[in-house]
Coordinates of C-alpha atoms and ligand atoms in Angstrom, one line a residue:
X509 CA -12.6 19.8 16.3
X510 CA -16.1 20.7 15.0
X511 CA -18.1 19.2 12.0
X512 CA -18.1 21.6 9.2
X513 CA -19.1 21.0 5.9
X514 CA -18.3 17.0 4.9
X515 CA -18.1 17.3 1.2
X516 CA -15.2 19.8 -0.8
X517 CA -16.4 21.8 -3.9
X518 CA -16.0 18.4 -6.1
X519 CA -18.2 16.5 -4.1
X520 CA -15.6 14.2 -2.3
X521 CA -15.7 13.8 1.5
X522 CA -13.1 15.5 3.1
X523 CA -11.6 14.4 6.5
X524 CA -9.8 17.3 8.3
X525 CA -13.8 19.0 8.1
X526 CA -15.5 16.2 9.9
X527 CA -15.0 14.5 13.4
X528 CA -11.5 14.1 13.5
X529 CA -12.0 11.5 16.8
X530 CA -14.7 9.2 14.8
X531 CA -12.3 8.9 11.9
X532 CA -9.9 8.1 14.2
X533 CA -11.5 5.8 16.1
X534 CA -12.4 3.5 12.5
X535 CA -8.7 3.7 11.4
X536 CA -7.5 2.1 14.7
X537 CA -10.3 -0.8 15.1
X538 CA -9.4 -1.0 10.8
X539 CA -6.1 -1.3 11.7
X540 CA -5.6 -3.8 14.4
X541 CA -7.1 -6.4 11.8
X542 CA -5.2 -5.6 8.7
X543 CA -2.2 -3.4 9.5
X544 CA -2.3 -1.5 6.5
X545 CA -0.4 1.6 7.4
X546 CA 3.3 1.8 8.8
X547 CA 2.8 5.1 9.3
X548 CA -0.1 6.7 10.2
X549 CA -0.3 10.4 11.7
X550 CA -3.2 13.2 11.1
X551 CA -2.3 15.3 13.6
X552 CA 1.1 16.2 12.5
X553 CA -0.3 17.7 9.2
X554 CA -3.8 18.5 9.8
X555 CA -2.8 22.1 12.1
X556 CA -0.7 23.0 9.1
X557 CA -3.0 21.5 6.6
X558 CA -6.4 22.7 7.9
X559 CA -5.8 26.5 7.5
X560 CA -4.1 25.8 3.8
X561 CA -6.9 23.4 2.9
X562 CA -10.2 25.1 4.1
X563 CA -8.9 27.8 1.8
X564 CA -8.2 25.5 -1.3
X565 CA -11.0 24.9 -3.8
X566 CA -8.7 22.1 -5.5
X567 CA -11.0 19.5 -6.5
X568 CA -8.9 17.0 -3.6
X569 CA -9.4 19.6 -1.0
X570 CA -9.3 18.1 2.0
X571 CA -9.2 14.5 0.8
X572 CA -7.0 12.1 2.8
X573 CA -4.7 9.7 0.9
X574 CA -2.0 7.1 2.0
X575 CA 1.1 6.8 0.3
X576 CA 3.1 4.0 -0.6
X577 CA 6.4 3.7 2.2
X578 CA 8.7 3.6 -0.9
X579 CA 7.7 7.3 -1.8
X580 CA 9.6 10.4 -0.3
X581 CA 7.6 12.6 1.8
X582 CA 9.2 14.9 4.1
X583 CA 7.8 15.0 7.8
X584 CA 7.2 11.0 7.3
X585 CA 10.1 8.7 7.6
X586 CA 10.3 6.0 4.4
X587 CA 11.4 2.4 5.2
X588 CA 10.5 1.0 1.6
X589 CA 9.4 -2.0 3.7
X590 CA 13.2 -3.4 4.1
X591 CA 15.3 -2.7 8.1
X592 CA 18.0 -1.9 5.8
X593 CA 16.1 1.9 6.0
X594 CA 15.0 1.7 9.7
X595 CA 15.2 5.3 11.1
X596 CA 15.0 7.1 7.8
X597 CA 13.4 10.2 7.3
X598 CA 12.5 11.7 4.2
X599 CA 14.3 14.8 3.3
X600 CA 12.2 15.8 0.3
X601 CA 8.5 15.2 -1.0
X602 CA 7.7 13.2 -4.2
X603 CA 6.5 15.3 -7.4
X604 CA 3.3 13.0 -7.8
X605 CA 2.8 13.5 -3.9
X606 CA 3.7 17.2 -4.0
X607 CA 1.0 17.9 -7.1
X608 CA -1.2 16.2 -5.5
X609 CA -0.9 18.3 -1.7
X610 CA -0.8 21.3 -4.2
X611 CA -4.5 20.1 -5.1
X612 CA -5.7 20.3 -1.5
X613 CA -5.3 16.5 -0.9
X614 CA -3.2 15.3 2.7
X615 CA -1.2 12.5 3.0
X616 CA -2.5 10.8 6.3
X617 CA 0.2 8.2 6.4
X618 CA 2.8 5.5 4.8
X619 CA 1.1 1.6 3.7
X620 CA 3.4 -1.3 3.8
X621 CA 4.7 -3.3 0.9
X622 CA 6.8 -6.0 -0.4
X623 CA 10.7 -4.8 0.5
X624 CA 11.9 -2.3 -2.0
X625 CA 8.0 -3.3 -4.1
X626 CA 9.3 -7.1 -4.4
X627 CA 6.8 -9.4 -3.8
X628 CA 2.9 -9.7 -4.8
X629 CA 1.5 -10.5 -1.1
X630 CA 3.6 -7.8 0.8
X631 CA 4.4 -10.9 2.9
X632 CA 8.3 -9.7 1.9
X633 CA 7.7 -6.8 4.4
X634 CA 10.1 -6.4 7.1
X635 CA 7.7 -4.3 8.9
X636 CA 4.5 -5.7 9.6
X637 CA 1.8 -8.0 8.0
X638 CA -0.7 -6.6 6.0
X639 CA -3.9 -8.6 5.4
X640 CA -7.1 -8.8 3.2
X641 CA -10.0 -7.0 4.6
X642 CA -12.1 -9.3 2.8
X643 CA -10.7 -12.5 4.4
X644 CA -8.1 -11.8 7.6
X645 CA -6.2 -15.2 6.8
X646 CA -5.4 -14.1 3.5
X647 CA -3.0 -11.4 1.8
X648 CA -4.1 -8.0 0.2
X649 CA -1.2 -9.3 -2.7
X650 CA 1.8 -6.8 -3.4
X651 CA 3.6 -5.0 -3.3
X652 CA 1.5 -2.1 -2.9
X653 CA -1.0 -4.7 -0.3
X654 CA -1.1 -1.5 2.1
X655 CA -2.4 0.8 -0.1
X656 CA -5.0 -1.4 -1.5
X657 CA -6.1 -2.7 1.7
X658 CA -6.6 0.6 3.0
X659 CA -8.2 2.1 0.1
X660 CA -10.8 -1.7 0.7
X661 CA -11.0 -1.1 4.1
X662 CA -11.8 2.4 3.6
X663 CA -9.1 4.3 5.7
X664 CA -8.8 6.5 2.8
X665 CA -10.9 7.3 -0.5
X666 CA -7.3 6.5 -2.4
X667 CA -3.9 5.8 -2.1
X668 CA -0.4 5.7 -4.5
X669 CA 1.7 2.5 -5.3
X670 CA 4.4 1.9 -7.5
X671 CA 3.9 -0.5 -10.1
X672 CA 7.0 -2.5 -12.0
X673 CA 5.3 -5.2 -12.8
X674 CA 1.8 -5.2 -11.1
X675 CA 2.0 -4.1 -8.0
X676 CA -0.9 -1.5 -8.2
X677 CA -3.3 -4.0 -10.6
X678 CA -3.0 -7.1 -8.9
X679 CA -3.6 -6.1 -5.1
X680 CA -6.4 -3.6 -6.2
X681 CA -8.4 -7.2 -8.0
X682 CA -7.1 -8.9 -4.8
X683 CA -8.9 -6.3 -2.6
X684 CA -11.8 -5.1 -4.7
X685 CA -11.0 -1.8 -5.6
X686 CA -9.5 -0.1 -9.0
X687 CA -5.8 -0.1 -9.9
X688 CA -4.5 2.1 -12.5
X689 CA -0.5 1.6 -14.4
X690 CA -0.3 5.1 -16.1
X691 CA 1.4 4.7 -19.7
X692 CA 5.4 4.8 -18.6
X693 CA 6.6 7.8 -18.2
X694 CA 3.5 10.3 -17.6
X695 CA 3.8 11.0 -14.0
X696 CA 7.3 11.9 -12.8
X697 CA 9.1 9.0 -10.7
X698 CA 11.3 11.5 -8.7
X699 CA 10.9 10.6 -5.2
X700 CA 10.0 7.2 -6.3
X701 CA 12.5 4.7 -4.4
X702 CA 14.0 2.9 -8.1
X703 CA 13.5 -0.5 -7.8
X704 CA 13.8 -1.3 -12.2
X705 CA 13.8 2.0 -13.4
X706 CA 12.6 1.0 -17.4
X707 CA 9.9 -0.3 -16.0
X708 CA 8.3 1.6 -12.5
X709 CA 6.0 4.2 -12.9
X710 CA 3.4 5.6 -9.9
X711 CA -0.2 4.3 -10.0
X712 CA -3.1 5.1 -8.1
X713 CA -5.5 2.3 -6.2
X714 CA -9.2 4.1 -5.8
X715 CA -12.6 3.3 -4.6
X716 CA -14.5 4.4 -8.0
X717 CA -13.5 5.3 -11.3
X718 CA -13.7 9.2 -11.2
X719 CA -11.3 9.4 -7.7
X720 CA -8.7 7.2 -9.9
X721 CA -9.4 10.1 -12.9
X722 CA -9.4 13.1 -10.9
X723 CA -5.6 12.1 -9.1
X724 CA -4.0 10.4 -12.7
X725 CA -4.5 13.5 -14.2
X726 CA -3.5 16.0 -11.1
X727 CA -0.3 14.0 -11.2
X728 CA 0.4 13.8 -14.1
X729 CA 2.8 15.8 -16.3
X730 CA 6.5 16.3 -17.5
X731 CA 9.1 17.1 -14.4
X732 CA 12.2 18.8 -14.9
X733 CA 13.6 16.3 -12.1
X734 CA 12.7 13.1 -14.2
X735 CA 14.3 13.0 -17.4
X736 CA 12.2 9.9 -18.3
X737 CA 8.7 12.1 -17.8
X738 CA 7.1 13.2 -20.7
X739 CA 4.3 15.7 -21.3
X740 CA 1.0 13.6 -21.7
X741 CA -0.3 14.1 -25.7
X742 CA -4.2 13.5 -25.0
X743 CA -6.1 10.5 -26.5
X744 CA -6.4 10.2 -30.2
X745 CA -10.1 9.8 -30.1
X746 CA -11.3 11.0 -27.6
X747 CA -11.1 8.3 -25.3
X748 CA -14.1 6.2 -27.1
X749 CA -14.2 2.5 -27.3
X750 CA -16.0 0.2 -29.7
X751 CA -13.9 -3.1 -30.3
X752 CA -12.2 -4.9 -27.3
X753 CA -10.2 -7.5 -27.8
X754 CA -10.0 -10.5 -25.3
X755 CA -7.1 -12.2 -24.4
X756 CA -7.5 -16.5 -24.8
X757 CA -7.5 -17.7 -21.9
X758 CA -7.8 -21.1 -23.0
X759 CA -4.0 -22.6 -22.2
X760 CA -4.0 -20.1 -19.3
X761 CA -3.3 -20.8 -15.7
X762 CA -6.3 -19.0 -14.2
X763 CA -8.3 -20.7 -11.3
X764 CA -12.0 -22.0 -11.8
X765 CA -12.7 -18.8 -10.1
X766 CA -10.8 -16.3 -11.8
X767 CA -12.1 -18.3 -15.1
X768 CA -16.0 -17.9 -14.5
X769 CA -15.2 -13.9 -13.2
X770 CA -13.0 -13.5 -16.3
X771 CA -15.8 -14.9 -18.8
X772 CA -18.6 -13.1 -16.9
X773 CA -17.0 -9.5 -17.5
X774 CA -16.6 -10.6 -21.2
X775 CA -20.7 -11.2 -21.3
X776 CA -21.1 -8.1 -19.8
X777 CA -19.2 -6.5 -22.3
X778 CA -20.9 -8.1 -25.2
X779 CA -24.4 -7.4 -23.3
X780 CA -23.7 -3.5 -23.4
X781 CA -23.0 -3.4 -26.8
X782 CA -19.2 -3.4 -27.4
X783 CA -17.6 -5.3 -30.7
X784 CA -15.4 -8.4 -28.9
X785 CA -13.1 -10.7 -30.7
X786 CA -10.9 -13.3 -29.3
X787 CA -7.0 -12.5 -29.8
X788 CA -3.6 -14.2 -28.8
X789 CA -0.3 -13.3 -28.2
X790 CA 2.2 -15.7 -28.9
X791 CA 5.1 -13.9 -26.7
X792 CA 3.4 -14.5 -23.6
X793 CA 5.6 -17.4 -22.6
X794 CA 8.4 -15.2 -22.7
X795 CA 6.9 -12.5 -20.5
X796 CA 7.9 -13.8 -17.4
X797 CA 11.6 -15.0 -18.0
X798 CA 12.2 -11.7 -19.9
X799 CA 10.6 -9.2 -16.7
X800 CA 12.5 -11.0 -14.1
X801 CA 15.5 -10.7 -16.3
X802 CA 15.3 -6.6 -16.7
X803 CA 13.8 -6.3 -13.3
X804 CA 16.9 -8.2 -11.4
X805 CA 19.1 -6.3 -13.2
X806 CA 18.3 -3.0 -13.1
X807 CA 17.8 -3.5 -9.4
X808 CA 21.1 -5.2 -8.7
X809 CA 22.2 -1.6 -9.8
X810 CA 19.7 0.9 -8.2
X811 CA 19.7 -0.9 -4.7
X812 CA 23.7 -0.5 -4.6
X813 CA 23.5 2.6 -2.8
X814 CA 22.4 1.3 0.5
X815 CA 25.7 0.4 1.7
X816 CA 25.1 1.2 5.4
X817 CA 27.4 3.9 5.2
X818 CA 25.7 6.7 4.1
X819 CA 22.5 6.1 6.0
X820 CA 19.7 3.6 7.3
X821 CA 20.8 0.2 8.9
X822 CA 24.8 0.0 9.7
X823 CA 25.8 -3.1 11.3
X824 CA 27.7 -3.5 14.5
X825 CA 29.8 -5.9 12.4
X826 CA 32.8 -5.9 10.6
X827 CA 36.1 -3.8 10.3
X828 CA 36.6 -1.4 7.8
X829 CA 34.4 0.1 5.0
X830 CA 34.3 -3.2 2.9
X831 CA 33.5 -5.5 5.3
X832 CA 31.1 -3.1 7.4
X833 CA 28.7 -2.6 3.7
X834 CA 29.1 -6.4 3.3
X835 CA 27.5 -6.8 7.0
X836 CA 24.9 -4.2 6.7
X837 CA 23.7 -5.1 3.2
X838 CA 23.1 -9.0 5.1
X839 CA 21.8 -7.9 7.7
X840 CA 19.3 -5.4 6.5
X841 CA 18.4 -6.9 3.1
X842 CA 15.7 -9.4 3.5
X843 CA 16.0 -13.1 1.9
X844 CA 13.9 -11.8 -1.2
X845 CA 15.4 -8.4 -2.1
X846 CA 19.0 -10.9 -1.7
X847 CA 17.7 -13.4 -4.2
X848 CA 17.0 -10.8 -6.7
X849 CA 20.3 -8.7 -6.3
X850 CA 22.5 -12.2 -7.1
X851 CA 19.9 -13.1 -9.7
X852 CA 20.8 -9.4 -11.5
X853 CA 24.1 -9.6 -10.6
X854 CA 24.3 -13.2 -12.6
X855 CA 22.5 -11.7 -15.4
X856 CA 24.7 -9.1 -15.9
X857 CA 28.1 -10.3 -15.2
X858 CA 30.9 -9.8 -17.8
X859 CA 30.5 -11.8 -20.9
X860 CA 27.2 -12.6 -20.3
X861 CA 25.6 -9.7 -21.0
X862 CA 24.7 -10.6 -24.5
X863 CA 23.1 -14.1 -23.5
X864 CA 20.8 -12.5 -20.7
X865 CA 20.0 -9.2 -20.6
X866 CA 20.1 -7.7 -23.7
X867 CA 18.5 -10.8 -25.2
X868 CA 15.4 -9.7 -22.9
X869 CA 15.6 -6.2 -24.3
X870 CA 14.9 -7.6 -27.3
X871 CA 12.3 -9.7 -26.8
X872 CA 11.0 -6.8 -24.8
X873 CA 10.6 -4.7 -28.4
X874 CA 8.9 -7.6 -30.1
X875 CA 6.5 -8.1 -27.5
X876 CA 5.6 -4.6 -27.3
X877 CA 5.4 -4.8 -31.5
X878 CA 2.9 -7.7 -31.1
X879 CA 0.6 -5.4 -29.2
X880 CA 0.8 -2.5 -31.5
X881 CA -0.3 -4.8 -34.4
X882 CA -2.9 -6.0 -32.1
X883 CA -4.2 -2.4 -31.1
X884 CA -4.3 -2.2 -34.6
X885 CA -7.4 -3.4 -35.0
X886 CA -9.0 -3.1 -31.2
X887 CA -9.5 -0.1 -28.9
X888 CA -8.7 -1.9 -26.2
X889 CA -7.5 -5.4 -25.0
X890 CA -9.2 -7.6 -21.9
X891 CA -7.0 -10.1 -19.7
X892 CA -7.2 -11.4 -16.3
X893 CA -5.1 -9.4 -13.9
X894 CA -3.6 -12.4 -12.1
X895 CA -4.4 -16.0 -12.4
X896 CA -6.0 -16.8 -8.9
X897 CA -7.8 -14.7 -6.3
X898 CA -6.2 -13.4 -3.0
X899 CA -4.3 -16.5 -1.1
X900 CA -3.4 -17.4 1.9
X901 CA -0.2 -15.7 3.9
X902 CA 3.2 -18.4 3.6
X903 CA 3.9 -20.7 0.7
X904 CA 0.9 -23.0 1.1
X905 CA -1.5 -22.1 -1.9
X906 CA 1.5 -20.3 -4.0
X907 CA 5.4 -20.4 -3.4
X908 CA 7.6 -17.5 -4.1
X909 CA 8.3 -19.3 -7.5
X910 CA 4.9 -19.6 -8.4
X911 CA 3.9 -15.9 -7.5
X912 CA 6.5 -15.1 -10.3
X913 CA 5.1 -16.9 -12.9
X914 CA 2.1 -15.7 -12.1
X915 CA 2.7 -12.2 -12.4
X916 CA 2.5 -12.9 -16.3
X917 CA -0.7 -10.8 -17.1
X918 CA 0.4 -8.2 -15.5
X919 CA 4.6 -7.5 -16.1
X920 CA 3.5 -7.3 -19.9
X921 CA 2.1 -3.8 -19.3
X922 CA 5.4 -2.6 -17.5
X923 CA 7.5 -4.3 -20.7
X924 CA 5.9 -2.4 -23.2
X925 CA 5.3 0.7 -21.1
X926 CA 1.3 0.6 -21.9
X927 CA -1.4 1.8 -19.3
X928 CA -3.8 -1.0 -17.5
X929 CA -6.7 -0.6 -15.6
X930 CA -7.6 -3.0 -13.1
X931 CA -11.2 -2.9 -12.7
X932 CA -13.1 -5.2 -9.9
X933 CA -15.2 -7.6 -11.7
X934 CA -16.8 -10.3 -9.5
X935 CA -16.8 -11.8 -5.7
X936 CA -16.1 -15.4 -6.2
X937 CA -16.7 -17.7 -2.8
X938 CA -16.4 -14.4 -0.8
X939 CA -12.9 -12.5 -2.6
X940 CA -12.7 -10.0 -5.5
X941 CA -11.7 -10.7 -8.4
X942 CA -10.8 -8.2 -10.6
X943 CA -10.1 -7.6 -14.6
X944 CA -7.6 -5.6 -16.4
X945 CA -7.9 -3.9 -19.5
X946 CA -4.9 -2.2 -21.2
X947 CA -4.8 0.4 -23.6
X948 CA -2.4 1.9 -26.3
X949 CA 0.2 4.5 -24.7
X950 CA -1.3 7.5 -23.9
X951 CA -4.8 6.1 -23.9
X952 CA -5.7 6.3 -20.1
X953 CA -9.3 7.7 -20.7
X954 CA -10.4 4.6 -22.8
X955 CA -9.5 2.6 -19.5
X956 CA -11.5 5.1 -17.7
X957 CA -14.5 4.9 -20.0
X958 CA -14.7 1.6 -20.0
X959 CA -14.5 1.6 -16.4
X960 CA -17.1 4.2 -15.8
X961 CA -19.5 1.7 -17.8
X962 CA -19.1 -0.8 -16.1
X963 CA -19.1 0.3 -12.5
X964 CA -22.5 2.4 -13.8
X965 CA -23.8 -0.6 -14.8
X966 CA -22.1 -3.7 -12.7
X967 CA -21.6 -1.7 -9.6
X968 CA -19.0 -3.6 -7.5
X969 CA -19.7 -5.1 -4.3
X970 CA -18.2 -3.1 -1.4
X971 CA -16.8 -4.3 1.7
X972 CA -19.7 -4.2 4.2
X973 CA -19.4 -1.6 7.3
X974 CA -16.6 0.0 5.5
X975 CA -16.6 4.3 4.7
X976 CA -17.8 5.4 1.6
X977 CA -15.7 8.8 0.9
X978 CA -17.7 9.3 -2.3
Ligands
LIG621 N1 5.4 -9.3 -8.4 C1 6.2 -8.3 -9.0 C2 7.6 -8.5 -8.5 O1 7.8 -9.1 -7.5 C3 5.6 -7.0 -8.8 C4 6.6 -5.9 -8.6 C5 6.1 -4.5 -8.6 O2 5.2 -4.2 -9.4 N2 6.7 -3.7 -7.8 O3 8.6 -8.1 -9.1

């Protein structure tokens, strides 16, 4: 294939026009350190792709982009990380995929993820291991640790994950690069594999700013096929940001490191002119017990349909229908996707409905109350996106237990259904560390003008050797 012209009529690098063997060639030596991709195939779309693309003045024409393995899209196969879907192909192509092929971009493969998005170190994969490009011993976080380890690594200029309760935000800080959770509901989920369904929506994990701009809003957009979409409204002003207001950390859990990161972004902010004042939210004790609630549950109910009948994994075990779905569903469920279904299954039993989960709805409204008072008086609110930096694969530096509680920054924004930004904010002893900011609903371009000033002005470091697509 020759060398054409590298850059598309928006300025961003475009792969199918430049030495397809080269690009090659850096995926695979990429790959063999950080197994990023479960998929991976440019050939199969780029004879299609190249004829429709070169004609495309979309302003993703030609861009490569890696998709989450628990998004549909057909001529892939989509494992959503779990055996229980070994062998299955995708029959159908996501609407936030499908806009965004429309726009000229190509999906150049699947990334790995917790099972079914459960996890925050993609460790829960029954695939393959994913690690940090930034430190091989270490995880990229979860679920969506493919995407954002790919996106570091600079495989592609972005890629799409599926946060529920921060699995775009929290690998992006662990990896370097920026995470967006859209407001719920923006960007249609059909295609989505439903792992809580109140609480999912598609984000994007991005090199810079404008890349995470430019795909939220080619995605973005009521679908006909997701009766939870809604058309987006616009900001209310603009997008413009004077007043932040900044989480107290003070009785937090957050490392020394994530500490010193977290109070250097809040003297950058004060440096460059913006109004700060300290704020607290009493309901963030419950955060944690009340997303794990709702998140069990609804998935106790979405994941009932892989039975082993229909398709994926069917065990060789077992006589009759009953016993055959009771075999395949403990054979191809992993130990973590199990925990969850029984903790859902608890949580919703028969009488105890009232006691459990619709006690956690509850709390859920007054928790997303307390931060519309809040963004009463601020444009924008500042927390940490997760309370250490990326740790090591197994249990030693954080068990499965204390990944959940630690997901507390982060699950708030998929309660209340607000959009968060994950912006990178500091290396710390060698690893990112990132910050999030979150945003009234419908407010995605104060996230991205606050973002844009900072990276102008704080650029973040980039993993060295790696390919800058911008
Ligand atoms: N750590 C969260 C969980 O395990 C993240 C989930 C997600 O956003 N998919 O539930």
């Amino acid at each position: 294939m020759q060398a054409k012209a590298h850059k598309n009529s928006s300025g961003w690098n475009s792969v199918l026009f430049e030495l397809r063997d080269s690009y090659l060639r850096y995926v695979k030596d990429w790959e063999e350190k950080i197994g990023s991709f479960i998929e991976f195939d440019i050939d199969r779309l780029s004879g299609a792709a190249e004829s429709d693309v070169s004609h495309k003045e979309g302003p993703l024409a030609g861009v490569p982009f890696g998709v989450k393995d628990n998004f549909a899209v057909e001529s892939f196969n989509i494992t959503c990380g779990s055996k229980i879907l070994e062998g299955v192909a995708s029959p159908y192509t996501a609407t936030s995929v499908k806009k965004l092929q429309d726009a000229g971009a190509v999906v150049v493969g699947k990334t790995n993820l917790d099972a079914f998005g459960m996890g925050s170190s993609t460790d829960n994969s029954a695939v393959k291991v994913t690690n940090n490009p930034w430190d091989l011993m270490r995880v990229a976080g979860g679920s969506s640790g493919g995407s954002a380890a790919a996106v570091a690594a600079g495989l592609v200029p972005f890629a799409l994950g599926s946060d529920t309760g921060g699995s775009v935000r929290q690998p992006a800080s662990f990896c370097g690069v920026y995470g967006l959770k859209p407001t719920y509901g923006v960007v249609s989920r059909y295609g989505l594999t439903a792992y809580a369904s109140s609480l999912d929506v598609v984000g994007v994990i991005s090199r810079t700013v404008e890349m995470a701009k430019t795909v939220f809003n080619t995605m973005k957009g009521q679908d006909i096929k997701d009766n939870t979409s809604v058309k987006h409204p616009g900001s209310s002003n603009s997008g413009k940001v004077k007043k932040i207001g900044i989480l107290n950390i003070a009785d937090g859990p957050l490392s020394e490191d994530v500490e010193r990161s977290y109070l250097l972004s809040r003297g950058r902010l004060e440096k460059l002119g913006y109004e700060t004042v300290n704020i607290e939210v009493p309901s963030f004790e419950y955060v944690v017990p009340v997303y794990y609630t709702i998140a069990t549950a609804e998935a106790s109910a979405n994941l009932a349909r892989f039975n082993g009948l229909r398709y994926g994994y069917r065990s060789k075990n077992g006589n009759g229908p009953g016993e055959l779905m009771q075999a395949s569903r403990d054979e191809g469920f992993g130990d973590e996707v199990k925990l969850r279904i029984l903790l859902g299954t608890y949580v919703l039993r028969s009488g105890f409905q009232d006691q459990f989960y619709h006690k956690a709805q509850k709390i859920r409204t007054a928790i997303r109350n307390e931060f519309d008072r809040i963004f009463e008086s601020v444009d924008l609110i500042m927390m940490p996106v997760f309370p250490t930096a990326a740790f090591k694969h197994g249990s030693a530096d954080l068990d499965q237990f204390q990944q959940k509680v630690a997901d507390l920054y982060t699950c708030t924004a998929n309660l209340t259904g607000l959009p968060a930004l994950a912006v990178p904010s500091s290396l710390e002893k060698g690893l990112p560390v990132g910050v999030q900011f979150t945003a009234p609903a419908f407010e995605e371009d104060r996230l991205f003008n606050i973002a844009e000033v900072l990276e102008a002005e704080f650029p973040s470091p980039k993993l060295s050797g790696t390919k800058d697509w911008s």
